[in-house]
C-alpha cells in the first residue's frame, strides 16, 4: 500500500518485474522471492514480458542471449491481481514448436533451476501460474482459489507454454470462472516432458484439464494420480491442432449433483493421441457426464466409468460403483477407495509410473484404478 492510500483503495499499478536484459545469465545468479504479500494490483489485461502480474520474471532484449538461473518463488501471497498471478516470460523463446515462432527472432534459451513452491493465490483477473521458456521447472504445493475473474481473454489455473520437463505436483486449484478456458490445469503448445501428478482440482467453471497445441505441437505429457471434483463443462478439453503421446492415467474424477461435464471433449477432428487408462469417473445426481470424441486418437482401457454416456470401447474396464470413501467430504481424502472396491488391483501396469500415489501408498502391480493405490479403507 502506497503512502496516503486507505485500506480498500484500488489503483492501477504494476510492480517492477524481475527482469534480465543483455546478460548471458541474469546478474546475481540466485533469485529468491519469499514471504511477500502482494495485493490490489489492478493492472491491464496483458501478459508477456511487459505484461501485468503479481510476480513477473521477464527476460527481454534480442541481442545478447539471456536467461534466469536458480530462481525460487516461495511462500508468497498474491491476491486481487490483474492479469497474471505468477508469470515467467522471455523474448528468447523462438523454436518451431509453437504458433508464435519467429525464425528471425531471438533463439530459444530456457531459464533453468526454477522452483515455484508454497504460494497462495486468490482473486486473479487472469491466469494463476504460467511457466514459459524454462527447462526443468518444479511447481508444487501451491494453492489457487479464484482466477479468470476479470480478463477478456483465455486463462487457466496453472500451465506451461513452450517449456520442457515441467513438473506440477501437490497443487490445489478451484474457483476458475467462465469457459474461456477457466480450467484448473493446461498442457499447452511447445511443451515436452510435462508431468502433472498428485494435484487437486474442484469447482472450476471451465473444467479440469486442457491439452492444447493450436498451431504448434506438444508431446510426452503425463497426467496421473490427480483428483477432480465438481469441475464443470469438461474433464479434458482439446483445441485445434493435433498431438500425440499424452498419457492420462490413474486419476479420479467425481461429478456430483447439478454438475455436467464432457469427460473428454475433442472440439475438432484433428488427431489427438490420448491414452486414457486406469481412471475412475463417477457421475451422481442431476446433470450428465459424457464423451465427445471425433479424431480416433483417444483410446480407453481399464477405466471405471459410472453413469457416463457415449463412452467408447473400454477394454478391461467396468461400470461398477468404485465405493469412494466420502465424495462430498474433504479433499483429497474423500475420493479414496473403500474396502471391497471393484477398482482395487483392477488396473493395468503403466510403464514409467512413480512408486507412490497421491496419498503416499506404494503403487501395486497391477495397480488400482483411480488415484488411490491403497488396499481400501474400512
Protein backbone atom coordinates (compact mmCIF):
# COMPACT_ATOMS: atom_id res chain seq x y z
CA UNK A 1 0.00 0.00 0.00
CA UNK A 2 1.39 3.36 -1.01
CA UNK A 3 1.66 6.36 1.27
CA UNK A 4 -1.63 8.19 1.62
CA UNK A 5 -3.75 5.22 0.50
CA UNK A 6 -6.52 3.81 2.60
CA UNK A 7 -7.37 0.15 3.02
CA UNK A 8 -9.62 -0.94 0.18
CA UNK A 9 -8.32 1.66 -2.28
CA UNK A 10 -7.64 0.11 -5.71
CA UNK A 11 -5.20 1.83 -8.03
CA UNK A 12 -3.90 0.74 -11.38
CA UNK A 13 -0.30 -0.17 -10.74
CA UNK A 14 2.29 -2.70 -11.84
CA UNK A 15 5.21 -3.75 -9.62
CA UNK A 16 8.68 -3.65 -11.07
CA UNK A 17 9.35 -7.08 -12.57
CA UNK A 18 12.42 -9.20 -12.05
CA UNK A 19 13.91 -8.50 -15.48
CA UNK A 20 17.05 -9.74 -17.21
CA UNK A 21 18.27 -7.96 -20.31
CA UNK A 22 21.60 -8.16 -22.08
CA UNK A 23 23.35 -10.74 -19.86
CA UNK A 24 24.07 -14.37 -20.60
CA UNK A 25 22.57 -15.30 -17.25
CA UNK A 26 20.71 -12.90 -15.01
CA UNK A 27 23.05 -10.95 -12.70
CA UNK A 28 23.39 -12.35 -9.20
CA UNK A 29 22.67 -15.92 -10.31
CA UNK A 30 20.40 -16.65 -7.32
CA UNK A 31 16.92 -15.11 -7.18
CA UNK A 32 14.70 -15.56 -4.13
CA UNK A 33 11.22 -14.11 -3.72
CA UNK A 34 9.80 -15.34 -0.42
CA UNK A 35 7.27 -14.24 2.16
CA UNK A 36 5.83 -11.38 0.10
CA UNK A 37 2.26 -10.09 0.46
CA UNK A 38 1.26 -8.81 -2.99
CA UNK A 39 -2.26 -7.45 -3.43
CA UNK A 40 -4.57 -4.97 -5.16
CA UNK A 41 -2.65 -4.72 -8.43
CA UNK A 42 -5.30 -3.66 -10.91
CA UNK A 43 -3.09 -3.71 -14.00
CA UNK A 44 -4.06 -4.03 -17.62
CA UNK A 45 -5.30 -7.16 -19.36
CA UNK A 46 -2.00 -8.16 -20.99
CA UNK A 47 0.56 -10.86 -20.38
CA UNK A 48 4.09 -11.35 -21.64
CA UNK A 49 7.49 -9.81 -20.97
CA UNK A 50 5.88 -6.39 -20.39
CA UNK A 51 2.54 -7.59 -19.07
CA UNK A 52 0.79 -7.11 -15.75
CA UNK A 53 1.33 -9.63 -12.95
CA UNK A 54 1.80 -10.00 -9.23
CA UNK A 55 5.18 -11.68 -9.73
CA UNK A 56 6.78 -11.43 -13.17
CA UNK A 57 10.15 -12.85 -14.20
CA UNK A 58 10.84 -11.29 -17.59
CA UNK A 59 13.76 -11.87 -19.94
CA UNK A 60 13.84 -9.04 -22.50
CA UNK A 61 16.09 -7.93 -25.32
CA UNK A 62 17.19 -9.59 -28.56
CA UNK A 63 20.96 -9.06 -28.82
CA UNK A 64 22.72 -10.98 -26.03
CA UNK A 65 21.27 -14.43 -25.26
CA UNK A 66 19.86 -14.13 -21.72
CA UNK A 67 18.12 -16.35 -19.20
CA UNK A 68 17.43 -16.71 -15.49
CA UNK A 69 19.14 -19.43 -13.49
CA UNK A 70 18.44 -20.61 -9.93
CA UNK A 71 15.09 -18.98 -9.09
CA UNK A 72 12.89 -19.78 -6.07
CA UNK A 73 9.46 -18.18 -5.62
CA UNK A 74 8.07 -19.50 -2.34
CA UNK A 75 5.71 -18.72 0.48
CA UNK A 76 4.17 -15.63 -1.11
CA UNK A 77 0.59 -14.38 -1.01
CA UNK A 78 -0.77 -12.96 -4.27
CA UNK A 79 -4.35 -11.70 -4.21
CA UNK A 80 -6.62 -9.38 -6.16
CA UNK A 81 -4.22 -9.02 -9.09
CA UNK A 82 -4.78 -8.40 -12.81
CA UNK A 83 -3.88 -10.10 -15.09
CA UNK A 84 -1.41 -12.80 -14.05
CA UNK A 85 -0.57 -14.25 -10.65
CA UNK A 86 2.97 -15.64 -11.16
CA UNK A 87 4.38 -15.48 -14.67
CA UNK A 88 7.68 -16.37 -16.36
CA UNK A 89 8.23 -14.86 -19.82
CA UNK A 90 11.12 -14.44 -22.24
CA UNK A 91 11.82 -12.95 -25.66
CA UNK A 92 14.38 -15.77 -26.09
CA UNK A 93 11.67 -18.29 -26.91
CA UNK A 94 11.83 -19.00 -30.64
CA UNK A 95 11.72 -22.58 -31.81
CA UNK A 96 9.37 -24.12 -34.38
CA UNK A 97 7.05 -25.84 -31.90
CA UNK A 98 4.59 -23.03 -31.22
CA UNK A 99 2.44 -20.69 -33.23
CA UNK A 100 4.35 -17.53 -32.32
CA UNK A 101 7.65 -18.83 -33.72
CA UNK A 102 9.70 -16.13 -35.44
CA UNK A 103 12.68 -17.67 -37.27
CA UNK A 104 14.43 -14.30 -37.33
CA UNK A 105 13.82 -13.62 -33.63
CA UNK A 106 15.89 -14.48 -30.53
CA UNK A 107 16.61 -18.21 -30.38
CA UNK A 108 15.31 -20.50 -27.67
CA UNK A 109 17.25 -20.17 -24.41
CA UNK A 110 15.26 -21.51 -21.46
CA UNK A 111 15.68 -20.39 -17.87
CA UNK A 112 16.82 -23.17 -15.54
CA UNK A 113 16.56 -24.32 -11.93
CA UNK A 114 13.21 -22.60 -11.36
CA UNK A 115 11.04 -23.58 -8.37
CA UNK A 116 7.59 -22.16 -7.57
CA UNK A 117 6.55 -23.58 -4.20
CA UNK A 118 4.07 -23.00 -1.41
CA UNK A 119 2.44 -19.84 -2.73
CA UNK A 120 -1.19 -18.79 -2.12
CA UNK A 121 -3.03 -17.04 -4.94
CA UNK A 122 -6.57 -15.68 -4.81
CA UNK A 123 -8.92 -13.46 -6.83
CA UNK A 124 -6.92 -13.17 -10.04
CA UNK A 125 -8.12 -11.43 -13.17
CA UNK A 126 -6.48 -13.99 -15.48
CA UNK A 127 -4.07 -16.93 -15.14
CA UNK A 128 -2.68 -18.32 -11.90
CA UNK A 129 0.84 -19.67 -12.51
CA UNK A 130 2.28 -19.72 -16.04
CA UNK A 131 5.68 -21.18 -16.93
CA UNK A 132 7.20 -20.29 -20.32
CA UNK A 133 10.68 -20.73 -21.81
CA UNK A 134 12.09 -22.81 -18.98
CA UNK A 135 13.61 -26.28 -18.65
CA UNK A 136 13.05 -28.49 -15.61
CA UNK A 137 10.80 -26.18 -13.60
CA UNK A 138 9.11 -27.54 -10.45
CA UNK A 139 5.72 -26.11 -9.41
CA UNK A 140 4.46 -27.64 -6.16
CA UNK A 141 2.35 -27.13 -3.04
CA UNK A 142 0.64 -24.00 -4.36
CA UNK A 143 -2.97 -23.05 -3.61
CA UNK A 144 -5.01 -21.10 -6.16
CA UNK A 145 -8.61 -20.07 -5.49
CA UNK A 146 -10.36 -17.73 -7.93
CA UNK A 147 -8.96 -16.95 -11.38
CA UNK A 148 -10.17 -15.83 -14.82
CA UNK A 149 -12.37 -13.39 -12.91
CA UNK A 150 -11.93 -10.18 -14.89
CA UNK A 151 -9.95 -10.87 -18.07
CA UNK A 152 -11.50 -10.66 -21.55
CA UNK A 153 -9.01 -13.28 -22.75
CA UNK A 154 -8.48 -17.01 -22.24
CA UNK A 155 -6.91 -18.04 -18.94
CA UNK A 156 -6.34 -21.19 -16.91
CA UNK A 157 -5.10 -22.01 -13.43
CA UNK A 158 -1.60 -23.47 -13.82
CA UNK A 159 0.12 -24.32 -17.09
CA UNK A 160 3.32 -24.37 -19.16
CA UNK A 161 3.84 -22.96 -22.66
CA UNK A 162 6.94 -23.56 -24.78
CA UNK A 163 8.73 -25.19 -21.85
CA UNK A 164 10.30 -28.59 -21.27
CA UNK A 165 10.22 -31.09 -18.39
CA UNK A 166 7.93 -29.05 -16.14
CA UNK A 167 6.53 -30.88 -13.11
CA UNK A 168 3.34 -29.69 -11.40
CA UNK A 169 2.59 -31.59 -8.18
CA UNK A 170 0.68 -31.25 -4.90
CA UNK A 171 -1.17 -28.15 -6.07
CA UNK A 172 -4.83 -27.30 -5.46
CA UNK A 173 -6.89 -25.16 -7.86
CA UNK A 174 -10.50 -24.02 -7.52
CA UNK A 175 -12.79 -21.15 -8.43
CA UNK A 176 -11.99 -20.77 -12.12
CA UNK A 177 -14.63 -18.65 -13.83
CA UNK A 178 -16.06 -18.68 -17.37
CA UNK A 179 -15.49 -21.30 -20.08
CA UNK A 180 -12.94 -19.16 -21.95
CA UNK A 181 -10.62 -21.87 -20.72
CA UNK A 182 -11.30 -21.45 -16.98
CA UNK A 183 -9.99 -24.95 -16.23
CA UNK A 184 -7.58 -25.78 -13.42
CA UNK A 185 -4.66 -27.12 -15.45
CA UNK A 186 -3.38 -26.99 -19.02
CA UNK A 187 -0.59 -28.56 -21.07
CA UNK A 188 -0.10 -26.09 -23.89
CA UNK A 189 1.78 -25.90 -27.15
CA UNK A 190 5.53 -26.19 -27.40
CA UNK A 191 5.82 -28.32 -24.25
CA UNK A 192 7.59 -31.66 -23.91
CA UNK A 193 8.01 -33.97 -20.94
CA UNK A 194 5.36 -32.22 -18.82
CA UNK A 195 4.10 -34.07 -15.73
CA UNK A 196 1.00 -33.22 -13.70
CA UNK A 197 0.79 -35.50 -10.68
CA UNK A 198 -0.74 -35.50 -7.17
CA UNK A 199 -2.85 -32.39 -7.79
CA UNK A 200 -6.38 -31.47 -6.67
CA UNK A 201 -8.96 -29.63 -8.75
CA UNK A 202 -12.51 -28.69 -7.81
CA UNK A 203 -15.36 -26.31 -8.57
CA UNK A 204 -13.92 -24.78 -11.72
CA UNK A 205 -16.42 -23.46 -14.27
CA UNK A 206 -14.12 -24.34 -17.18
CA UNK A 207 -13.27 -27.83 -16.03
CA UNK A 208 -10.28 -29.93 -15.04
CA UNK A 209 -7.76 -30.07 -17.90
CA UNK A 210 -6.84 -28.61 -21.28
CA UNK A 211 -4.44 -30.21 -23.78
CA UNK A 212 -3.88 -27.63 -26.49
CA UNK A 213 -1.48 -27.36 -29.43
CA UNK A 214 -3.23 -24.69 -31.54
CA UNK A 215 -0.75 -24.21 -34.40
CA UNK A 216 2.18 -25.80 -32.56
CA UNK A 217 2.83 -29.22 -31.08
CA UNK A 218 3.36 -30.98 -27.76
CA UNK A 219 4.43 -34.43 -26.66
CA UNK A 220 5.44 -36.86 -23.92
CA UNK A 221 2.91 -35.50 -21.41
CA UNK A 222 1.71 -37.37 -18.34
CA UNK A 223 -1.35 -36.60 -16.19
CA UNK A 224 -1.51 -39.06 -13.28
CA UNK A 225 -2.69 -39.54 -9.69
CA UNK A 226 -4.77 -36.36 -9.62
CA UNK A 227 -8.31 -35.88 -8.29
CA UNK A 228 -11.11 -33.70 -9.63
CA UNK A 229 -14.45 -32.98 -8.01
CA UNK A 230 -17.36 -30.98 -9.43
CA UNK A 231 -15.37 -29.41 -12.23
CA UNK A 232 -17.91 -28.21 -14.76
CA UNK A 233 -18.05 -28.27 -18.54
CA UNK A 234 -15.15 -30.60 -19.41
CA UNK A 235 -12.75 -33.08 -17.87
CA UNK A 236 -10.18 -32.99 -20.68
CA UNK A 237 -10.53 -30.45 -23.49
CA UNK A 238 -8.54 -30.41 -26.71
CA UNK A 239 -8.25 -27.48 -29.09
CA UNK A 240 -7.28 -27.12 -32.73
CA UNK A 241 -4.08 -28.79 -33.81
CA UNK A 242 -3.00 -32.39 -33.41
CA UNK A 243 -0.69 -34.08 -30.93
CA UNK A 244 0.35 -37.46 -29.62
CA UNK A 245 1.96 -39.00 -26.58
CA UNK A 246 -0.43 -37.78 -23.86
CA UNK A 247 -0.97 -40.32 -21.09
CA UNK A 248 -3.90 -39.70 -18.74
CA UNK A 249 -3.93 -42.45 -16.15
CA UNK A 250 -4.90 -43.21 -12.56
CA UNK A 251 -6.94 -40.08 -11.99
CA UNK A 252 -10.23 -39.90 -10.07
CA UNK A 253 -13.00 -37.64 -11.39
CA UNK A 254 -16.20 -37.16 -9.41
CA UNK A 255 -19.09 -35.23 -10.97
CA UNK A 256 -21.76 -34.53 -8.39
CA UNK A 257 -25.37 -33.42 -8.42
CA UNK A 258 -26.14 -30.39 -10.55
CA UNK A 259 -22.87 -30.58 -12.49
CA UNK A 260 -22.50 -31.62 -16.13
CA UNK A 261 -19.16 -32.44 -17.72
CA UNK A 262 -17.87 -33.74 -21.03
CA UNK A 263 -15.23 -36.09 -19.66
CA UNK A 264 -13.16 -35.95 -22.85
CA UNK A 265 -14.14 -33.25 -25.32
CA UNK A 266 -12.48 -33.15 -28.72
CA UNK A 267 -13.63 -29.95 -30.32
CA UNK A 268 -12.01 -30.67 -33.70
CA UNK A 269 -11.42 -33.76 -35.85
CA UNK A 270 -7.64 -33.26 -35.85
CA UNK A 271 -5.97 -36.25 -34.25
CA UNK A 272 -5.31 -36.12 -30.51
CA UNK A 273 -3.30 -39.04 -29.18
CA UNK A 274 -4.52 -39.55 -25.61
CA UNK A 275 -4.24 -42.87 -23.76
CA UNK A 276 -6.96 -42.80 -21.08
CA UNK A 277 -6.22 -45.67 -18.66
CA UNK A 278 -6.92 -46.76 -15.10
CA UNK A 279 -9.13 -43.76 -14.36
CA UNK A 280 -12.29 -43.57 -12.25
CA UNK A 281 -15.13 -41.34 -13.42
CA UNK A 282 -18.26 -41.23 -11.26
CA UNK A 283 -21.38 -39.24 -12.07
CA UNK A 284 -24.06 -38.86 -9.39
CA UNK A 285 -27.27 -36.83 -9.21
CA UNK A 286 -28.68 -34.47 -11.83
CA UNK A 287 -26.64 -33.48 -14.87
CA UNK A 288 -24.58 -35.66 -17.21
CA UNK A 289 -21.06 -36.96 -17.77
CA UNK A 290 -20.42 -37.74 -21.43
CA UNK A 291 -17.70 -38.29 -24.01
CA UNK A 292 -17.37 -36.34 -27.25
CA UNK A 293 -14.69 -37.95 -29.42
CA UNK A 294 -14.01 -37.08 -33.06
CA UNK A 295 -10.42 -37.80 -34.07
CA UNK A 296 -10.00 -41.52 -33.44
CA UNK A 297 -6.86 -40.79 -31.42
CA UNK A 298 -8.33 -41.17 -27.92
CA UNK A 299 -8.13 -44.75 -26.61
CA UNK A 300 -9.59 -46.10 -23.36
CA UNK A 301 -8.80 -49.15 -21.28
CA UNK A 302 -9.25 -50.34 -17.70
CA UNK A 303 -11.35 -47.42 -16.55
CA UNK A 304 -14.27 -47.45 -14.11
CA UNK A 305 -16.95 -45.30 -15.76
CA UNK A 306 -20.07 -44.89 -13.64
CA UNK A 307 -23.20 -43.30 -15.13
CA UNK A 308 -21.37 -41.88 -18.13
CA UNK A 309 -22.84 -41.72 -21.63
CA UNK A 310 -21.37 -42.06 -25.13
CA UNK A 311 -18.21 -43.71 -23.83
CA UNK A 312 -16.20 -45.60 -26.48
CA UNK A 313 -14.84 -49.10 -26.01
CA UNK A 314 -13.13 -49.57 -22.67
CA UNK A 315 -11.44 -53.00 -22.63
CA UNK A 316 -10.67 -54.25 -19.15
CA UNK A 317 -13.00 -51.64 -17.70
CA UNK A 318 -16.12 -51.65 -15.57
CA UNK A 319 -19.16 -49.57 -14.69
CA UNK A 320 -19.39 -50.80 -11.10
CA UNK A 321 -19.56 -48.39 -8.17
CA UNK A 322 -15.92 -47.91 -7.03
CA UNK A 323 -17.04 -47.23 -3.43
CA UNK A 324 -15.45 -43.84 -2.94
CA UNK A 325 -14.91 -43.08 0.73
CA UNK A 326 -16.73 -39.73 1.05
CA UNK A 327 -17.19 -37.98 -2.32
CA UNK A 328 -18.55 -34.74 -0.85
CA UNK A 329 -16.14 -34.64 2.09
CA UNK A 330 -12.68 -33.14 2.46
CA UNK A 331 -10.30 -33.42 -0.49
CA UNK A 332 -8.36 -35.40 -1.43
CA UNK A 333 -9.30 -37.88 1.31
CA UNK A 334 -12.94 -38.09 0.21
CA UNK A 335 -12.02 -39.70 -3.10
CA UNK A 336 -10.21 -42.72 -1.69
CA UNK A 337 -11.39 -46.30 -2.19
CA UNK A 338 -13.24 -48.28 0.44
CA UNK A 339 -12.55 -51.88 1.24
CA UNK A 340 -14.16 -54.18 -1.31
CA UNK A 341 -14.00 -51.67 -4.15
CA UNK A 342 -14.04 -53.31 -7.60
CA UNK A 343 -11.33 -50.84 -8.62
CA UNK A 344 -8.77 -52.48 -6.34
CA UNK A 345 -5.99 -54.12 -8.37
CA UNK A 346 -8.18 -53.85 -11.47
CA UNK A 347 -5.92 -51.55 -13.49
CA UNK A 348 -3.17 -52.26 -15.96
CA UNK A 349 0.52 -51.55 -15.39
CA UNK A 350 1.65 -48.29 -17.00
CA UNK A 351 5.37 -48.10 -17.76
CA UNK A 352 7.14 -45.22 -16.08
CA UNK A 353 4.65 -44.87 -13.23
CA UNK A 354 6.01 -43.43 -9.98
CA UNK A 355 6.47 -45.64 -6.96
CA UNK A 356 3.77 -43.94 -4.88
CA UNK A 357 0.36 -42.35 -5.27
CA UNK A 358 -1.18 -39.06 -4.13
CA UNK A 359 -1.75 -40.48 -0.65
CA UNK A 360 1.73 -41.94 -0.20
CA UNK A 361 0.70 -45.54 -0.90
CA UNK A 362 3.00 -47.76 -2.96
CA UNK A 363 1.74 -48.47 -6.47
CA UNK A 364 0.92 -52.13 -6.84
CA UNK A 365 1.26 -54.50 -9.76
CA UNK A 366 -1.36 -54.50 -11.09
CA UNK A 367 -2.38 -51.05 -9.83
CA UNK A 368 -5.79 -49.93 -8.69
CA UNK A 369 -7.97 -47.86 -10.94
CA UNK A 370 -8.00 -44.21 -9.87
CA UNK A 371 -5.66 -42.04 -7.83
CA UNK A 372 -5.76 -44.10 -4.62
CA UNK A 373 -3.42 -47.12 -4.64
CA UNK A 374 -4.10 -48.22 -1.07
CA UNK A 375 -5.69 -51.53 -0.02
CA UNK A 376 -9.08 -49.89 0.63
CA UNK A 377 -10.12 -48.14 3.83
CA UNK A 378 -12.69 -49.59 6.20
